[in-house]
Coordinates of C-alpha atoms in Angstrom, one line a residue:
Chain A
M23 CA 15.5 -26.6 3.6
R24 CA 12.1 -26.7 5.2
G25 CA 11.5 -30.0 3.3
A26 CA 14.7 -31.6 4.6
R27 CA 13.9 -30.5 8.2
A28 CA 10.4 -31.9 7.9
L29 CA 11.5 -35.2 6.5
A30 CA 14.2 -35.6 9.3
W31 CA 11.5 -34.7 11.9
R32 CA 9.3 -37.4 10.4
E33 CA 12.0 -40.0 10.8
I34 CA 12.3 -39.2 14.5
V35 CA 8.6 -39.1 15.2
R36 CA 8.0 -42.4 13.4
F37 CA 10.8 -43.9 15.5
L38 CA 9.3 -42.7 18.8
R39 CA 5.9 -44.0 17.8
Q40 CA 7.1 -47.5 17.2
P41 CA 8.2 -49.0 20.5
S42 CA 9.2 -52.2 18.8
R43 CA 11.9 -50.2 16.9
I44 CA 13.3 -48.8 20.2
V45 CA 13.5 -52.3 21.7
G46 CA 14.9 -53.7 18.4
A47 CA 17.7 -51.1 18.4
F48 CA 18.8 -51.6 22.0
A49 CA 18.0 -55.1 23.0
P50 CA 20.2 -57.2 20.6
P51 CA 23.4 -55.2 21.1
L52 CA 22.9 -55.0 24.9
L53 CA 22.1 -58.7 25.0
A54 CA 25.2 -59.4 23.0
W55 CA 27.3 -57.2 25.2
L56 CA 26.1 -58.8 28.4
L57 CA 26.2 -62.4 27.3
L58 CA 29.4 -62.3 25.3
G59 CA 31.0 -59.9 27.7
V60 CA 30.3 -61.9 30.8
G61 CA 30.7 -65.3 29.1
F62 CA 34.1 -64.4 27.6
G63 CA 35.1 -62.4 30.6
S64 CA 36.2 -65.4 32.7
S65 CA 38.2 -67.0 29.9
F66 CA 39.8 -64.3 27.9
R67 CA 42.1 -61.4 28.6
V68 CA 42.4 -58.8 25.9
P69 CA 46.0 -58.3 24.9
G70 CA 47.3 -54.9 25.7
A71 CA 44.2 -53.9 27.6
G72 CA 45.9 -54.2 31.0
G73 CA 43.5 -55.3 33.7
T74 CA 40.4 -54.2 31.8
S75 CA 37.7 -56.8 31.9
Y76 CA 36.3 -58.1 28.6
L77 CA 32.9 -56.7 29.4
T78 CA 34.4 -53.2 29.8
W79 CA 36.7 -53.6 26.8
F80 CA 33.7 -54.7 24.6
F81 CA 31.6 -51.6 25.6
P82 CA 32.7 -49.2 22.9
G83 CA 32.2 -51.8 20.2
T84 CA 28.6 -52.3 21.6
V85 CA 27.9 -48.6 21.3
V86 CA 29.0 -48.8 17.7
L87 CA 26.8 -51.9 17.2
V88 CA 23.8 -49.9 18.5
V89 CA 24.6 -47.1 16.0
L90 CA 24.9 -49.7 13.2
F91 CA 21.5 -51.3 14.2
A92 CA 19.9 -47.8 14.4
A93 CA 21.3 -46.9 11.0
I94 CA 20.1 -50.2 9.5
F95 CA 16.6 -49.7 10.9
S96 CA 16.3 -46.2 9.6
T97 CA 17.5 -47.1 6.2
I98 CA 15.1 -50.0 6.0
S99 CA 12.4 -47.3 6.4
V100 CA 13.3 -46.1 2.9
I101 CA 12.2 -49.4 1.4
E102 CA 9.0 -49.3 3.6
D103 CA 8.3 -45.7 2.5
R104 CA 8.5 -46.7 -1.1
R105 CA 6.3 -49.8 -0.6
E106 CA 3.7 -47.9 1.6
G107 CA 3.6 -45.1 -1.0
F108 CA 4.9 -42.2 1.1
L109 CA 7.8 -41.6 -1.3
Q110 CA 5.6 -41.6 -4.5
A111 CA 4.1 -38.3 -3.4
V112 CA 7.5 -36.9 -2.6
V113 CA 8.8 -37.9 -6.0
V114 CA 6.2 -36.0 -7.9
S115 CA 6.3 -33.0 -5.6
P116 CA 8.4 -29.9 -6.5
V117 CA 10.9 -30.7 -3.7
S118 CA 14.5 -31.0 -4.8
P119 CA 16.0 -34.5 -4.5
F120 CA 18.8 -32.9 -2.6
A121 CA 16.4 -31.9 0.2
V122 CA 15.1 -35.5 0.3
A123 CA 18.7 -36.8 0.6
A124 CA 19.5 -34.2 3.3
G125 CA 16.3 -35.0 5.3
K126 CA 16.9 -38.8 5.2
I127 CA 20.6 -38.5 6.1
L128 CA 19.9 -36.0 8.9
G129 CA 17.0 -37.9 10.4
G130 CA 18.9 -41.2 10.3
T131 CA 22.1 -39.8 11.7
L132 CA 20.3 -38.0 14.6
L133 CA 18.4 -41.2 15.5
A134 CA 21.5 -43.3 15.4
L135 CA 23.5 -40.8 17.4
A136 CA 20.8 -40.5 20.0
Q137 CA 20.6 -44.3 20.5
G138 CA 24.4 -44.7 20.6
G139 CA 24.7 -41.6 22.8
A140 CA 22.1 -43.0 25.3
L141 CA 24.2 -46.1 25.8
L142 CA 27.3 -44.0 26.1
L143 CA 25.9 -42.5 29.3
L144 CA 26.7 -45.8 30.9
A145 CA 30.4 -45.3 30.3
P146 CA 31.2 -43.6 33.6
L147 CA 29.7 -46.5 35.4
L148 CA 32.2 -48.8 33.7
G149 CA 35.1 -46.6 34.7
Y150 CA 35.6 -45.1 31.2
A151 CA 35.1 -41.4 31.7
P152 CA 35.2 -39.5 34.9
S153 CA 32.1 -37.5 34.1
V154 CA 29.3 -37.1 31.6
A155 CA 30.9 -33.9 30.3
A156 CA 34.1 -35.8 29.5
L157 CA 32.0 -37.8 27.1
A158 CA 31.9 -34.9 24.6
P159 CA 34.8 -36.0 22.4
A160 CA 33.3 -39.5 22.3
L161 CA 29.9 -38.1 21.3
L162 CA 31.6 -36.2 18.5
V163 CA 33.3 -39.3 17.2
L164 CA 30.0 -41.1 17.5
A165 CA 28.2 -38.5 15.4
F166 CA 30.6 -39.1 12.5
V167 CA 30.3 -42.9 12.9
A168 CA 26.5 -42.4 12.8
L169 CA 26.7 -40.3 9.7
A170 CA 29.0 -42.8 8.0
L171 CA 26.8 -45.8 8.8
T172 CA 23.5 -44.0 7.9
G173 CA 25.0 -42.8 4.6
L174 CA 26.3 -46.2 3.8
G175 CA 22.9 -47.8 4.6
L176 CA 21.0 -45.3 2.5
T177 CA 23.3 -45.7 -0.4
I178 CA 22.6 -49.4 -0.4
A179 CA 18.9 -49.3 0.5
W180 CA 17.9 -46.6 -1.9
M181 CA 18.1 -48.8 -5.0
L182 CA 16.7 -51.9 -3.4
E183 CA 13.1 -53.1 -4.0
S184 CA 12.6 -55.3 -1.0
T185 CA 13.8 -55.6 2.6
Q186 CA 14.8 -59.2 1.9
G187 CA 17.6 -58.0 -0.3
F188 CA 18.7 -55.6 2.4
H189 CA 18.8 -58.4 5.0
A190 CA 21.2 -60.3 2.9
I191 CA 23.4 -57.3 2.7
I192 CA 23.2 -56.8 6.5
N193 CA 24.3 -60.3 7.1
L194 CA 27.0 -60.6 4.5
F195 CA 28.4 -57.1 4.6
L196 CA 27.3 -54.8 7.5
I197 CA 27.6 -57.3 10.4
P198 CA 31.0 -58.7 9.2
M199 CA 32.2 -55.1 8.8
W200 CA 31.4 -54.6 12.5
F201 CA 33.0 -58.0 13.5
L202 CA 36.2 -56.8 11.7
S203 CA 36.3 -53.4 13.2
G204 CA 38.2 -54.1 16.5
S205 CA 34.9 -54.0 18.3
F206 CA 34.7 -57.7 19.2
F207 CA 38.3 -58.7 19.3
P208 CA 41.5 -56.6 18.9
A209 CA 43.6 -56.6 15.8
E210 CA 46.7 -57.4 17.9
G211 CA 47.3 -61.2 17.9
A212 CA 45.0 -61.8 14.9
P213 CA 46.4 -63.6 11.8
G214 CA 47.9 -61.4 9.2
W215 CA 45.0 -61.7 6.7
L216 CA 42.5 -60.8 9.3
R217 CA 44.6 -57.8 10.4
A218 CA 44.8 -56.7 6.8
A219 CA 41.0 -56.9 6.4
M220 CA 40.7 -54.9 9.6
A221 CA 43.1 -52.3 8.4
V222 CA 41.2 -51.6 5.2
N223 CA 37.8 -51.5 7.1
P224 CA 37.0 -47.9 7.6
L225 CA 34.8 -48.7 10.7
T226 CA 38.0 -50.0 12.4
Y227 CA 39.1 -46.3 12.7
G228 CA 35.7 -45.2 14.0
V229 CA 35.9 -47.8 16.8
A230 CA 39.6 -46.8 17.5
A231 CA 38.7 -43.1 17.7
L232 CA 35.9 -43.9 20.1
R233 CA 38.1 -46.1 22.3
R234 CA 40.7 -43.3 22.4
A235 CA 38.1 -40.7 23.2
L236 CA 36.9 -42.9 26.1
D237 CA 40.3 -44.0 27.3
P238 CA 43.3 -42.0 26.1
T239 CA 45.7 -44.7 27.4
A240 CA 44.2 -47.4 25.1
A241 CA 47.0 -49.3 23.3
G242 CA 47.3 -51.4 20.2
L243 CA 45.2 -49.0 18.1
P244 CA 45.8 -46.8 15.0
S245 CA 47.0 -43.3 15.9
S246 CA 44.4 -40.7 17.0
A247 CA 45.1 -38.5 13.9
L248 CA 44.7 -41.4 11.5
S249 CA 41.5 -42.7 13.3
V250 CA 39.8 -39.3 13.3
A251 CA 40.9 -38.6 9.7
V252 CA 39.6 -41.9 8.3
T253 CA 36.4 -41.6 10.3
F254 CA 35.8 -38.1 9.0
A255 CA 36.5 -39.2 5.4
F256 CA 34.2 -42.3 5.8
A257 CA 31.4 -40.1 7.0
A258 CA 31.9 -37.5 4.3
G259 CA 32.2 -40.2 1.6
A260 CA 29.1 -42.1 2.7
A261 CA 27.0 -39.0 3.0
L262 CA 28.1 -37.9 -0.5
A263 CA 27.5 -41.3 -1.9
A264 CA 23.9 -41.3 -0.5
T265 CA 23.3 -37.8 -1.8
A266 CA 24.6 -38.8 -5.2
V267 CA 22.4 -41.9 -5.5
I268 CA 19.3 -40.1 -4.2
T269 CA 19.6 -37.1 -6.5
R270 CA 20.5 -39.3 -9.5
Y271 CA 17.7 -41.7 -9.0
P272 CA 15.0 -39.7 -7.1
A273 CA 12.5 -42.6 -7.5
G274 CA 15.0 -45.3 -6.5
P275 CA 14.9 -48.7 -8.3
D276 CA 12.2 -47.5 -10.7
R277 CA 14.6 -46.0 -13.1
A278 CA 12.0 -45.4 -15.8
T279 CA 10.9 -42.4 -13.7
R280 CA 11.2 -38.9 -15.0
G281 CA 14.1 -37.0 -13.6
S282 CA 16.2 -40.2 -13.3
R283 CA 19.3 -40.0 -15.4
R284 CA 18.2 -42.4 -18.1
K285 CA 17.6 -42.1 -21.8
K286 CA 14.1 -41.7 -23.1
P287 CA 12.5 -45.1 -23.9
Chain B
M194 CA -14.2 -25.3 -26.0
S195 CA -14.3 -21.6 -25.4
A196 CA -11.8 -21.1 -22.6
R197 CA -8.1 -21.6 -23.1
P198 CA -7.5 -25.2 -22.1
L199 CA -5.7 -25.7 -18.7
V200 CA -4.4 -29.2 -19.7
S201 CA -3.6 -29.9 -23.3
V202 CA -2.4 -33.3 -24.4
E203 CA -1.1 -33.8 -27.9
G204 CA -0.2 -37.0 -29.6
L205 CA 1.0 -38.7 -26.4
S206 CA 2.4 -42.2 -26.8
R207 CA 4.2 -44.5 -24.4
T208 CA 5.7 -47.9 -25.0
W209 CA 6.6 -50.5 -22.4
G210 CA 9.1 -52.7 -24.1
D211 CA 7.4 -53.7 -27.3
R212 CA 3.9 -53.0 -26.1
L213 CA 2.3 -49.7 -27.1
A214 CA 0.4 -48.7 -23.9
L215 CA -0.7 -45.4 -25.1
D216 CA -1.2 -44.5 -28.8
R217 CA -1.2 -40.9 -29.9
V218 CA -3.7 -39.6 -27.3
T219 CA -4.9 -36.0 -27.8
F220 CA -7.4 -34.1 -25.7
D221 CA -7.8 -30.8 -23.8
V222 CA -9.3 -30.1 -20.4
A223 CA -10.8 -26.6 -19.6
P224 CA -10.2 -24.8 -16.4
G225 CA -12.7 -25.9 -13.7
E226 CA -13.7 -29.0 -15.6
L227 CA -14.3 -32.4 -14.0
F228 CA -12.7 -34.7 -16.6
A229 CA -12.7 -38.5 -16.3
L230 CA -10.6 -40.9 -18.3
L231 CA -12.7 -44.1 -18.5
G232 CA -11.4 -47.4 -19.7
P233 CA -10.9 -51.1 -18.7
N234 CA -7.8 -52.1 -16.9
G235 CA -4.9 -52.3 -19.3
G236 CA -6.6 -49.7 -21.5
G237 CA -3.8 -47.1 -20.8
K238 CA -5.4 -45.0 -18.1
T239 CA -2.7 -45.5 -15.5
T240 CA 0.0 -45.0 -18.1
L241 CA -1.6 -41.7 -19.0
F242 CA -1.9 -40.8 -15.3
K243 CA 1.8 -41.6 -14.7
L244 CA 2.7 -39.5 -17.7
L245 CA 0.7 -36.5 -16.6
A246 CA 1.9 -36.9 -13.0
T247 CA 5.5 -36.7 -14.4
L248 CA 6.3 -40.1 -13.0
I249 CA 7.4 -41.3 -16.4
P250 CA 8.4 -39.5 -19.6
P251 CA 6.4 -40.1 -22.8
S252 CA 7.8 -41.9 -25.7
E253 CA 6.3 -39.4 -28.1
G254 CA 4.1 -36.4 -27.9
T255 CA 3.7 -33.4 -25.6
F256 CA 1.4 -32.1 -22.9
R257 CA 1.1 -28.8 -21.1
V258 CA -0.6 -27.7 -17.9
D259 CA -1.3 -24.0 -17.5
G260 CA 0.9 -23.4 -20.6
L261 CA 3.9 -25.1 -19.1
S262 CA 5.6 -28.3 -20.4
P263 CA 7.4 -30.7 -18.0
D264 CA 10.3 -30.6 -20.4
G265 CA 10.9 -27.0 -19.2
S266 CA 11.3 -26.6 -15.5
L267 CA 10.0 -29.9 -14.0
R268 CA 9.7 -28.2 -10.6
E269 CA 7.6 -25.4 -11.9
F270 CA 5.5 -27.9 -13.7
R271 CA 5.0 -30.0 -10.6
R272 CA 3.9 -27.0 -8.6
R273 CA 0.8 -26.9 -10.8
L274 CA -0.1 -30.5 -10.0
G275 CA -1.8 -32.1 -7.0
V276 CA -1.5 -35.8 -7.3
V277 CA -3.6 -38.5 -5.6
F278 CA -2.2 -42.0 -6.2
Q279 CA -4.2 -45.2 -6.2
S280 CA -2.2 -46.6 -3.3
P281 CA -2.2 -44.3 -0.3
S282 CA 0.8 -41.9 0.2
L283 CA 0.0 -40.9 3.8
D284 CA 2.3 -41.8 6.6
R285 CA 0.2 -44.0 8.8
K286 CA 2.3 -43.3 11.9
L287 CA 1.7 -39.5 11.7
T288 CA -1.5 -37.7 12.5
V289 CA -3.7 -36.3 9.8
L290 CA -2.4 -32.8 10.5
E291 CA 1.2 -33.9 10.7
N292 CA 0.9 -35.5 7.3
L293 CA -0.3 -32.2 5.9
L294 CA 2.4 -30.2 7.7
V295 CA 5.2 -32.5 6.4
H296 CA 3.9 -32.3 2.9
G297 CA 3.5 -28.6 3.1
A298 CA 7.1 -28.2 4.2
I299 CA 8.2 -30.4 1.2
L300 CA 6.3 -27.8 -0.9
G301 CA 8.3 -25.0 0.8
L302 CA 5.4 -23.8 2.9
G303 CA 5.6 -23.2 6.6
G304 CA 4.6 -21.3 9.6
H305 CA 1.1 -19.9 10.2
A306 CA 0.2 -19.8 6.5
L307 CA 0.7 -23.6 6.3
R308 CA -1.2 -24.3 9.4
S309 CA -4.2 -22.2 8.5
R310 CA -4.2 -23.6 4.9
A311 CA -4.1 -27.2 6.3
G312 CA -6.9 -26.5 8.8
E313 CA -9.0 -24.9 6.1
L314 CA -8.5 -27.8 3.7
L315 CA -9.3 -30.4 6.4
S316 CA -12.5 -28.7 7.2
R317 CA -13.4 -28.4 3.5
M318 CA -12.8 -32.2 3.2
G319 CA -14.9 -32.8 6.3
V320 CA -12.1 -34.4 8.3
D321 CA -11.1 -31.5 10.6
D322 CA -12.4 -33.4 13.7
R323 CA -9.8 -36.1 13.0
A324 CA -6.8 -33.8 12.6
R325 CA -5.1 -35.1 15.7
D326 CA -5.7 -38.8 15.0
L327 CA -3.1 -41.1 13.5
V328 CA -3.8 -41.9 9.9
E329 CA -3.8 -45.6 10.7
T330 CA -7.0 -45.1 12.7
L331 CA -8.9 -43.7 9.7
S332 CA -11.3 -45.5 7.4
G333 CA -10.5 -45.8 3.7
G334 CA -12.9 -43.1 2.7
L335 CA -11.6 -40.6 5.3
A336 CA -8.0 -41.4 4.4
R337 CA -8.8 -40.7 0.8
R338 CA -10.2 -37.3 1.8
V339 CA -7.0 -36.6 3.7
E340 CA -5.0 -37.6 0.6
I341 CA -7.0 -35.0 -1.4
A342 CA -6.4 -32.3 1.2
K343 CA -2.7 -33.1 1.0
A344 CA -2.7 -32.9 -2.8
L345 CA -4.5 -29.5 -2.6
L346 CA -2.0 -28.0 -0.1
G347 CA 0.1 -26.3 -2.8
A348 CA -3.0 -24.8 -4.4
P349 CA -2.4 -26.8 -7.6
K350 CA -4.0 -25.8 -11.0
V351 CA -5.1 -29.4 -11.6
L352 CA -5.9 -32.2 -9.3
L353 CA -4.9 -35.6 -10.8
L354 CA -6.4 -38.7 -9.2
D355 CA -5.8 -42.3 -10.2
E356 CA -8.8 -44.5 -9.6
P357 CA -9.8 -42.5 -6.5
S358 CA -12.7 -44.8 -5.5
T359 CA -10.6 -48.0 -5.4
G360 CA -11.1 -49.8 -2.1
L361 CA -13.9 -47.6 -0.9
D362 CA -17.4 -48.8 0.1
P363 CA -20.4 -47.6 -1.9
L364 CA -21.2 -44.9 0.6
A365 CA -17.7 -43.4 0.7
R366 CA -17.6 -43.7 -3.1
R367 CA -20.7 -41.6 -3.4
S368 CA -19.5 -38.9 -1.0
L369 CA -16.1 -38.8 -2.8
R370 CA -17.9 -38.2 -6.1
A371 CA -19.9 -35.4 -4.5
L372 CA -16.7 -33.9 -3.1
L373 CA -14.9 -33.9 -6.4
A374 CA -17.9 -32.4 -8.2
E375 CA -17.9 -29.6 -5.6
L376 CA -14.2 -29.0 -6.0
A377 CA -14.7 -28.6 -9.7
R378 CA -17.6 -26.3 -9.2
A379 CA -15.4 -24.2 -6.9
G380 CA -12.9 -23.8 -9.7
T381 CA -10.3 -26.7 -9.2
T382 CA -9.8 -28.6 -12.4
V383 CA -10.1 -32.3 -11.6
L384 CA -8.8 -35.0 -13.9
L385 CA -9.4 -38.6 -12.7
T386 CA -9.1 -42.1 -14.1
T387 CA -11.8 -44.7 -13.5
H388 CA -13.1 -48.0 -14.8
L389 CA -16.5 -47.4 -13.2
F390 CA -19.3 -46.1 -15.5
D391 CA -21.2 -44.4 -12.7
E392 CA -18.1 -42.5 -11.7
A393 CA -17.5 -41.4 -15.3
E394 CA -21.2 -40.5 -15.5
A395 CA -20.6 -37.8 -12.9
A396 CA -17.9 -36.1 -14.9
G397 CA -18.5 -33.0 -17.1
R398 CA -16.6 -34.6 -19.9
I399 CA -14.9 -37.9 -20.4
G400 CA -12.4 -39.5 -22.6
I401 CA -12.7 -43.3 -23.2
L402 CA -9.4 -45.2 -23.5
D403 CA -9.3 -48.6 -25.0
R404 CA -6.1 -50.5 -25.8
G405 CA -4.1 -47.3 -25.5
R406 CA -6.3 -45.3 -27.9
L407 CA -8.7 -42.5 -27.1
V408 CA -11.9 -43.8 -28.7
A409 CA -14.4 -41.2 -27.5
L410 CA -14.3 -37.7 -26.1
G411 CA -17.2 -35.6 -24.9
S412 CA -19.8 -35.1 -22.3
P413 CA -21.5 -38.4 -21.1
A414 CA -24.8 -37.1 -22.4
D415 CA -23.5 -36.2 -25.8
L416 CA -21.7 -39.5 -26.2
K417 CA -24.8 -41.5 -25.3
R418 CA -26.8 -39.4 -27.7
E419 CA -24.4 -40.2 -30.5
V420 CA -25.0 -43.9 -30.0
G421 CA -28.5 -43.0 -31.1
G422 CA -31.9 -44.6 -30.4
D423 CA -32.3 -47.5 -28.0
V424 CA -30.3 -50.5 -27.1
L425 CA -31.8 -54.0 -27.0
V426 CA -29.9 -56.7 -25.3
L427 CA -30.8 -60.4 -25.7
V428 CA -29.2 -62.9 -23.4
T429 CA -28.7 -66.4 -24.8
E430 CA -27.3 -69.6 -23.4
S431 CA -23.9 -69.5 -25.1
A432 CA -21.6 -67.4 -27.3
D433 CA -22.2 -69.7 -30.3
L434 CA -26.0 -69.3 -30.0
A435 CA -25.5 -65.6 -29.7
T436 CA -23.4 -65.4 -32.9
A437 CA -25.9 -67.4 -34.9
L438 CA -28.8 -65.4 -33.5
S439 CA -27.1 -62.1 -34.2
A440 CA -26.6 -63.0 -37.9
E441 CA -30.3 -64.0 -38.2
I442 CA -31.5 -60.8 -36.5
A443 CA -29.3 -58.7 -38.7
A444 CA -30.9 -60.3 -41.8
F445 CA -34.3 -60.0 -40.3
L446 CA -33.9 -56.3 -39.5
G447 CA -32.3 -55.3 -42.8
P448 CA -30.3 -52.0 -42.9
D449 CA -30.7 -49.4 -40.2
P450 CA -33.8 -47.5 -41.3
A451 CA -32.8 -43.9 -40.5
P452 CA -29.8 -43.0 -38.5
A453 CA -30.6 -40.5 -35.7
P454 CA -29.4 -37.0 -36.7
G455 CA -25.9 -36.4 -35.5
S456 CA -25.4 -40.0 -34.6
H457 CA -22.0 -41.5 -34.8
P458 CA -21.4 -44.0 -37.5
G459 CA -20.4 -47.1 -35.6
P460 CA -17.7 -49.4 -36.7
H461 CA -20.2 -52.2 -37.4
P462 CA -22.9 -51.4 -39.9
G463 CA -26.3 -53.0 -39.1
R464 CA -25.7 -52.3 -35.4
V465 CA -26.3 -55.9 -34.4
T466 CA -23.4 -57.3 -32.4
A467 CA -22.8 -60.6 -30.6
L468 CA -20.9 -60.0 -27.4
G469 CA -20.2 -63.3 -25.5
P470 CA -23.6 -64.9 -24.9
T471 CA -25.5 -61.7 -25.6
V472 CA -26.8 -60.0 -28.7
R473 CA -26.8 -56.3 -28.7
I474 CA -29.0 -54.2 -31.1
E475 CA -28.8 -50.5 -31.5
R476 CA -31.9 -49.1 -33.3
P477 CA -33.8 -45.8 -33.2
D478 CA -37.1 -47.8 -33.1
G479 CA -36.4 -50.0 -30.1
P480 CA -39.8 -50.2 -28.5
A481 CA -41.4 -51.2 -31.8
L482 CA -38.9 -54.0 -32.2
V483 CA -39.5 -55.7 -28.9
P484 CA -42.7 -57.6 -30.0
A485 CA -41.3 -58.3 -33.4
L486 CA -38.2 -59.9 -32.0
A487 CA -40.1 -61.7 -29.3
A488 CA -42.5 -63.3 -31.8
S489 CA -39.9 -64.1 -34.5
F490 CA -37.1 -65.5 -32.2
A491 CA -39.2 -67.0 -29.4
G492 CA -37.2 -69.5 -27.4
R493 CA -33.9 -68.4 -28.8
F494 CA -33.0 -66.2 -25.9
R495 CA -33.5 -66.1 -22.1
S496 CA -34.2 -62.4 -21.7
L497 CA -34.7 -59.3 -23.7
T498 CA -34.1 -55.8 -22.3
L499 CA -34.7 -52.4 -23.8
G500 CA -32.9 -49.3 -22.5
A501 CA -31.4 -45.9 -23.4
P502 CA -27.7 -46.2 -24.3
S503 CA -25.3 -46.2 -21.3
L504 CA -21.6 -45.4 -21.3
E505 CA -21.0 -49.1 -21.7
D506 CA -23.0 -48.9 -24.9
V507 CA -20.9 -46.0 -26.0
F508 CA -17.8 -48.1 -25.4
V509 CA -19.1 -51.1 -27.3
D510 CA -20.4 -48.8 -30.1
R511 CA -16.9 -47.3 -30.5
T512 CA -14.8 -50.4 -30.1
G513 CA -17.0 -53.3 -31.2
H514 CA -16.0 -55.3 -28.2
P515 CA -17.1 -55.6 -24.6
F516 CA -15.7 -53.5 -21.8
E517 CA -13.3 -55.8 -20.1
D518 CA -9.7 -55.9 -19.0
A519 CA -7.1 -56.2 -21.7
P520 CA -5.8 -59.8 -21.8
T521 CA -2.2 -58.7 -22.6
D522 CA -1.9 -56.5 -19.6
D523 CA 1.5 -57.0 -18.0
G524 CA 0.4 -55.4 -14.7
R525 CA 2.7 -52.5 -14.9
A526 CA 0.5 -50.3 -17.1
A527 CA -2.7 -51.5 -15.6

């Protein structure tokens, strides 16, 4: 597991040495939170949220958005690694593809969790949790959300040749998934088809679990047990899918590579 | 070859779609040898490199390193290889030492043993003073040295390099050549691909690849000796003029007087060839021919040079065509 640990460590060091990535991960979600939160705050009341302001209500969804952005950035690094050539040396080394998968998943998840967790520290200021220690359950939920989104990103990115392709997937799939997760508007009061889409979206349950961890009195959400169970299953499924695709195609889109499951030419 | 070969390649072929990129290539490399695969782009060098590096499987044929086949345990096989790619594989955002430590961990090394091995290799490559610098601050030549240090971390039996001097300035190229020669002297078997004659010249033995086939195999000195005699080159104004002139010169010279002992029978009897706007003549009595040609064909050529055969002459002698990139190359196998 030395290889996996080193690859995960590399992800984190690379992140810390690229300040633009830190800004890129925090700035857009925070900007969205402040502008949308303050802008909508005067006009909208969230049904079932009592007297909570929109800015406060929107906060857990923003934390999830930071995690999503972090996961996207770290999975884009797979495509860069391949283009810059780092992965080619890994592919012909005696390392097991499982260690590569574990390293990538672990590194990406830790980075996403650290970024989401850093934002979560603001929660007590917004009246969410009485103390930083009370944030522990929320952090645990966030860890599974980070694992789920990193695994999902890796599963998609591993077989892509270019970042352009990934941008299309981000805009058409990952961002809509966040929009329909109960982060931005609650399911309550939405039209039936939208509610149905939100109900089948596994991220909905991650956001719900996070809301419940931060505010046990939150209403209009799936039950705690269901939210935690789906989030756990989402994380496990995404991690397994990423591991499967990486071990099956160690060299990614170049399926002619030795060790990929493909017939001899 | 006296010693048991470290690398043995037998009947290796590879197709890309309909194109045969490598056609039944067979050769051995002895332990501690510096072996160069020379050929124009599209000749099959990189395909052969990718096969040996276990990036792609062959369509036919087998190869072994240290007695092991990649069809057995791929991991065990890969432990015996140190691979340096044409495009850099270093992480530019990590320092030189960090790159080595990450790669060492991937190989399963760690702790003090890894650190001391990394330090030792960096000083052997002459880059120990840059150990704490980010790779992105290194020049191309130094980065290539770090690549080699990285490839040697696992103490491989053979170091495989694909066009290692690509993108290096002449000075860095020369020092790289010296470094590889020194590695081979110290016992590391080095197998590299190149399209540069002077790089191949520095190898102990070379294999010349053309259009997927191995057309020559031996030491540069032996191969040049096999060409025999001297090489005269006449440069004319156009390919048409060269073709006409070569026919007349062939008639003027008559059959090759006495082939040098042990010389290789070339594919074109008479040894007068038109190559583009030049006419190339291989004869054992080169110096004597210079005045005769100058007198008989005065005004028909712009220049006449006489020289000992070069590796380029070996290539032309074996293939009957000039050393240039294959026109059908699809880029993938280049």
